[in-house]
Protein backbone atom coordinates (compact mmCIF):
# COMPACT_ATOMS: atom_id res chain seq x y z
CA UNK A 1 0.00 0.00 0.00
CA UNK A 2 1.16 3.49 -0.82
CA UNK A 3 2.44 5.86 1.85
CA UNK A 4 0.71 9.18 2.35
CA UNK A 5 3.29 10.23 4.99
CA UNK A 6 6.92 9.25 5.39
CA UNK A 7 9.56 10.90 7.55
CA UNK A 8 13.28 10.20 7.65
CA UNK A 9 15.45 11.37 10.58
CA UNK A 10 12.97 14.20 11.18
CA UNK A 11 14.16 16.76 13.73
CA UNK A 12 12.78 19.99 15.09
CA UNK A 13 15.06 22.19 17.19
CA UNK A 14 14.00 25.48 18.76
CA UNK A 15 16.88 27.86 19.48
CA UNK A 16 16.94 30.99 21.60
CA UNK A 17 19.91 33.04 22.77
CA UNK A 18 20.11 31.03 25.97
CA UNK A 19 18.93 27.52 25.19
CA UNK A 20 18.46 24.94 22.42
CA UNK A 21 15.47 22.61 22.74
CA UNK A 22 15.06 19.47 20.65
CA UNK A 23 11.31 18.91 20.24
CA UNK A 24 11.64 16.04 17.74
CA UNK A 25 14.68 13.78 17.55
CA UNK A 26 15.18 11.51 14.50
CA UNK A 27 11.55 10.60 13.88
CA UNK A 28 11.09 7.84 11.29
CA UNK A 29 7.47 6.98 10.59
CA UNK A 30 5.40 5.75 7.65
CA UNK A 31 1.63 6.12 7.41
CA UNK A 32 -0.17 4.40 4.57
CA UNK A 33 -3.20 5.67 2.70
CA UNK A 34 -6.37 4.53 4.43
CA UNK A 35 -4.72 3.99 7.81
CA UNK A 36 -6.04 5.29 11.15
CA UNK A 37 -3.07 6.10 13.41
CA UNK A 38 -3.12 7.40 16.98
CA UNK A 39 -0.16 9.34 18.38
CA UNK A 40 0.19 9.20 22.16
CA UNK A 41 2.62 10.40 24.80
CA UNK A 42 2.91 12.71 27.82
CA UNK A 43 2.65 16.49 27.56
CA UNK A 44 5.79 17.99 26.05
CA UNK A 45 6.81 14.81 24.21
CA UNK A 46 6.58 16.40 20.75
CA UNK A 47 3.08 15.39 19.63
CA UNK A 48 1.93 18.89 18.69
CA UNK A 49 5.23 19.69 16.96
CA UNK A 50 4.94 16.51 14.89
CA UNK A 51 1.33 17.33 13.97
CA UNK A 52 2.34 20.84 12.88
CA UNK A 53 4.95 19.42 10.52
CA UNK A 54 2.72 16.61 9.25
CA UNK A 55 -0.04 19.19 8.70
CA UNK A 56 2.27 21.43 6.64
CA UNK A 57 2.05 24.23 9.18
CA UNK A 58 5.78 24.16 9.91
CA UNK A 59 9.05 22.81 8.47
CA UNK A 60 11.48 20.47 10.24
CA UNK A 61 14.96 21.70 11.19
CA UNK A 62 16.58 18.60 9.67
CA UNK A 63 15.56 15.42 7.92
CA UNK A 64 12.99 14.60 5.26
CA UNK A 65 9.21 14.73 5.10
CA UNK A 66 7.44 13.08 2.18
CA UNK A 67 3.74 13.89 1.73
CA UNK A 68 1.90 12.37 -1.24
CA UNK A 69 5.28 11.39 -2.73
CA UNK A 70 6.64 14.93 -2.55
CA UNK A 71 9.67 15.75 -0.39
CA UNK A 72 8.55 18.97 1.21
CA UNK A 73 10.89 19.63 4.14
CA UNK A 74 12.25 22.79 2.50
CA UNK A 75 8.97 24.12 1.12
CA UNK A 76 8.13 27.77 1.64
CA UNK A 77 5.05 28.75 3.63
CA UNK A 78 3.24 29.53 0.35
CA UNK A 79 4.11 26.13 -1.12
CA UNK A 80 2.96 24.36 2.04
CA UNK A 81 -0.34 26.28 2.06
CA UNK A 82 -0.98 25.41 -1.58
CA UNK A 83 -0.39 21.70 -0.95
CA UNK A 84 -2.38 21.76 2.28
CA UNK A 85 -5.52 23.18 0.64
CA UNK A 86 -7.86 20.39 -0.37
CA UNK A 87 -5.49 17.65 0.84
CA UNK A 88 -5.61 18.02 4.65
CA UNK A 89 -8.53 18.65 6.99
CA UNK A 90 -8.05 19.63 10.64
CA UNK A 91 -10.16 18.80 13.70
CA UNK A 92 -9.18 20.54 16.96
CA UNK A 93 -10.02 20.01 20.62
CA UNK A 94 -11.36 23.58 20.86
CA UNK A 95 -13.43 23.23 17.63
CA UNK A 96 -11.97 26.50 16.19
CA UNK A 97 -15.28 27.55 14.66
CA UNK A 98 -15.86 31.21 13.78
CA UNK A 99 -18.53 32.59 16.13
CA UNK A 100 -19.75 35.22 13.65
CA UNK A 101 -20.50 32.64 10.95
CA UNK A 102 -23.40 30.21 10.82
CA UNK A 103 -22.90 26.44 10.75
CA UNK A 104 -23.34 26.48 6.97
CA UNK A 105 -20.84 29.33 6.53
CA UNK A 106 -18.25 27.68 8.79
CA UNK A 107 -18.41 24.45 6.80
CA UNK A 108 -18.34 26.36 3.51
CA UNK A 109 -15.03 28.14 4.28
CA UNK A 110 -12.58 25.56 2.85
CA UNK A 111 -14.52 25.54 -0.43
CA UNK A 112 -14.28 29.34 -0.68
CA UNK A 113 -10.50 29.05 -0.38
CA UNK A 114 -10.56 26.49 -3.20
CA UNK A 115 -12.65 28.81 -5.43
CA UNK A 116 -15.47 26.27 -5.73
CA UNK A 117 -18.56 27.69 -7.48
CA UNK A 118 -21.55 28.81 -5.41
CA UNK A 119 -23.87 26.02 -6.60
CA UNK A 120 -21.23 23.36 -6.01
CA UNK A 121 -20.47 24.78 -2.55
CA UNK A 122 -24.11 24.60 -1.55
CA UNK A 123 -24.38 21.02 -2.77
CA UNK A 124 -21.22 19.86 -0.98
CA UNK A 125 -22.03 21.64 2.30
CA UNK A 126 -25.59 20.29 2.41
CA UNK A 127 -24.34 16.77 1.68
CA UNK A 128 -21.80 16.82 4.50
CA UNK A 129 -24.23 18.43 6.98
CA UNK A 130 -26.69 15.62 6.24
CA UNK A 131 -23.92 13.07 6.67
CA UNK A 132 -22.97 14.55 10.06
CA UNK A 133 -26.65 14.79 11.09
CA UNK A 134 -26.39 18.54 11.73
CA UNK A 135 -28.39 19.87 8.79
CA UNK A 136 -31.18 21.08 11.09
CA UNK A 137 -28.66 23.48 12.66
CA UNK A 138 -27.36 24.97 9.41
CA UNK A 139 -28.48 28.53 10.24
CA UNK A 140 -27.43 28.46 13.88
CA UNK A 141 -24.25 30.03 15.24
CA UNK A 142 -21.60 27.99 17.10
CA UNK A 143 -22.53 29.43 20.52
CA UNK A 144 -26.07 28.09 20.05
CA UNK A 145 -24.78 24.52 19.80
CA UNK A 146 -23.66 21.93 22.33
CA UNK A 147 -20.02 20.84 22.41
CA UNK A 148 -20.83 17.63 20.57
CA UNK A 149 -22.72 19.53 17.87
CA UNK A 150 -19.83 21.99 17.48
CA UNK A 151 -17.37 19.14 16.98
CA UNK A 152 -19.67 17.61 14.36
CA UNK A 153 -19.62 20.95 12.53
CA UNK A 154 -15.82 21.03 12.84
CA UNK A 155 -15.59 17.53 11.34
CA UNK A 156 -17.97 18.56 8.55
CA UNK A 157 -15.71 21.52 7.79
CA UNK A 158 -12.65 19.25 7.81
CA UNK A 159 -14.10 16.78 5.29
CA UNK A 160 -16.20 19.02 2.99
CA UNK A 161 -13.38 19.33 0.45
CA UNK A 162 -12.81 15.53 0.50
CA UNK A 163 -9.21 15.70 1.78
CA UNK A 164 -6.99 12.63 1.71
CA UNK A 165 -5.83 13.20 5.29
CA UNK A 166 -7.62 14.26 8.48
CA UNK A 167 -5.48 15.45 11.39
CA UNK A 168 -7.40 15.31 14.66
CA UNK A 169 -5.80 16.94 17.73
CA UNK A 170 -7.49 15.68 20.93
CA UNK A 171 -10.86 15.67 19.11
CA UNK A 172 -12.81 14.54 22.20
CA UNK A 173 -10.84 16.55 24.78
CA UNK A 174 -13.73 18.94 25.54
CA UNK A 175 -16.56 16.42 25.27
CA UNK A 176 -18.45 14.15 27.66
CA UNK A 177 -18.34 10.39 27.16
CA UNK A 178 -21.52 10.16 25.02
CA UNK A 179 -20.40 12.91 22.63
CA UNK A 180 -16.86 11.50 22.58
CA UNK A 181 -18.22 8.16 21.44
CA UNK A 182 -20.20 9.90 18.71
CA UNK A 183 -17.16 11.78 17.42
CA UNK A 184 -14.99 8.65 17.41
CA UNK A 185 -17.67 6.76 15.51
CA UNK A 186 -17.80 9.57 12.92
CA UNK A 187 -14.01 9.44 12.49
CA UNK A 188 -14.18 5.65 12.15
CA UNK A 189 -16.84 5.95 9.43
CA UNK A 190 -14.69 8.47 7.55
CA UNK A 191 -11.71 6.13 7.79
CA UNK A 192 -13.79 3.20 6.56
CA UNK A 193 -14.70 5.39 3.58
CA UNK A 194 -11.01 5.68 2.68
CA UNK A 195 -9.85 8.82 4.51
CA UNK A 196 -6.49 8.55 6.28
CA UNK A 197 -6.69 9.75 9.88
CA UNK A 198 -3.86 10.74 12.21
CA UNK A 199 -5.08 11.55 15.72
CA UNK A 200 -3.22 12.93 18.74
CA UNK A 201 -4.86 11.76 21.94
CA UNK A 202 -4.25 11.21 25.65
CA UNK A 203 -7.16 8.76 25.76
CA UNK A 204 -6.41 5.01 25.52
CA UNK A 205 -10.12 4.55 24.82
CA UNK A 206 -9.98 6.81 21.75
CA UNK A 207 -6.67 5.31 20.61
CA UNK A 208 -8.39 1.95 20.62
CA UNK A 209 -10.31 3.01 17.50
CA UNK A 210 -7.07 3.22 15.51
CA UNK A 211 -5.17 0.56 13.57
CA UNK A 212 -1.84 1.54 15.08
CA UNK A 213 -0.58 3.53 18.06
CA UNK A 214 2.70 5.49 17.89
CA UNK A 215 4.04 6.40 21.33
CA UNK A 216 6.34 9.41 21.68
CA UNK A 217 8.60 10.27 24.61
CA UNK A 218 11.13 13.11 24.75
CA UNK A 219 10.77 13.75 21.02
CA UNK A 220 11.40 10.15 19.99
CA UNK A 221 9.23 7.25 18.86
CA UNK A 222 9.56 4.71 21.66
CA UNK A 223 6.99 2.09 20.62
CA UNK A 224 4.57 1.31 17.81
CA UNK A 225 1.65 -1.00 18.49
CA UNK A 226 -0.17 -2.48 15.50
CA UNK A 227 -3.68 -3.32 16.66
CA UNK A 228 -5.14 -5.00 13.60
CA UNK A 229 -4.64 -5.45 9.91
CA UNK A 230 -6.64 -3.08 7.78
CA UNK A 231 -7.79 -3.17 4.18
CA UNK A 232 -8.34 -0.24 1.86
PDB file of C-alpha atoms in Angstrom, residues 2 18 21 37 41 43 46 54 82 85 89 93 112 118 120 125 137 140 145 157 163 168 187 190 199 205 218 224:
ATOM      1  CA  UNK A   2       1.160   3.494  -0.820  1.00  0.00           C
ATOM      2  CA  UNK A  18      20.108  31.031  25.968  1.00  0.00           C
ATOM      3  CA  UNK A  21      15.469  22.612  22.744  1.00  0.00           C
ATOM      4  CA  UNK A  37      -3.073   6.104  13.405  1.00  0.00           C
ATOM      5  CA  UNK A  41       2.623  10.398  24.797  1.00  0.00           C
ATOM      6  CA  UNK A  43       2.652  16.491  27.555  1.00  0.00           C
ATOM      7  CA  UNK A  46       6.575  16.404  20.745  1.00  0.00           C
ATOM      8  CA  UNK A  54       2.720  16.608   9.246  1.00  0.00           C
ATOM      9  CA  UNK A  82      -0.978  25.410  -1.585  1.00  0.00           C
ATOM     10  CA  UNK A  85      -5.518  23.184   0.636  1.00  0.00           C
ATOM     11  CA  UNK A  89      -8.527  18.653   6.991  1.00  0.00           C
ATOM     12  CA  UNK A  93     -10.017  20.011  20.622  1.00  0.00           C
ATOM     13  CA  UNK A 112     -14.282  29.337  -0.681  1.00  0.00           C
ATOM     14  CA  UNK A 118     -21.550  28.813  -5.412  1.00  0.00           C
ATOM     15  CA  UNK A 120     -21.229  23.357  -6.011  1.00  0.00           C
ATOM     16  CA  UNK A 125     -22.027  21.639   2.303  1.00  0.00           C
ATOM     17  CA  UNK A 137     -28.664  23.481  12.663  1.00  0.00           C
ATOM     18  CA  UNK A 140     -27.432  28.456  13.884  1.00  0.00           C
ATOM     19  CA  UNK A 145     -24.782  24.520  19.801  1.00  0.00           C
ATOM     20  CA  UNK A 157     -15.710  21.522   7.786  1.00  0.00           C
ATOM     21  CA  UNK A 163      -9.211  15.701   1.775  1.00  0.00           C
ATOM     22  CA  UNK A 168      -7.396  15.311  14.663  1.00  0.00           C
ATOM     23  CA  UNK A 187     -14.011   9.442  12.488  1.00  0.00           C
ATOM     24  CA  UNK A 190     -14.688   8.474   7.552  1.00  0.00           C
ATOM     25  CA  UNK A 199      -5.077  11.547  15.722  1.00  0.00           C
ATOM     26  CA  UNK A 205     -10.117   4.550  24.824  1.00  0.00           C
ATOM     27  CA  UNK A 218      11.126  13.109  24.750  1.00  0.00           C
ATOM     28  CA  UNK A 224       4.570   1.312  17.811  1.00  0.00           C
TER      29      UNK A 224
END
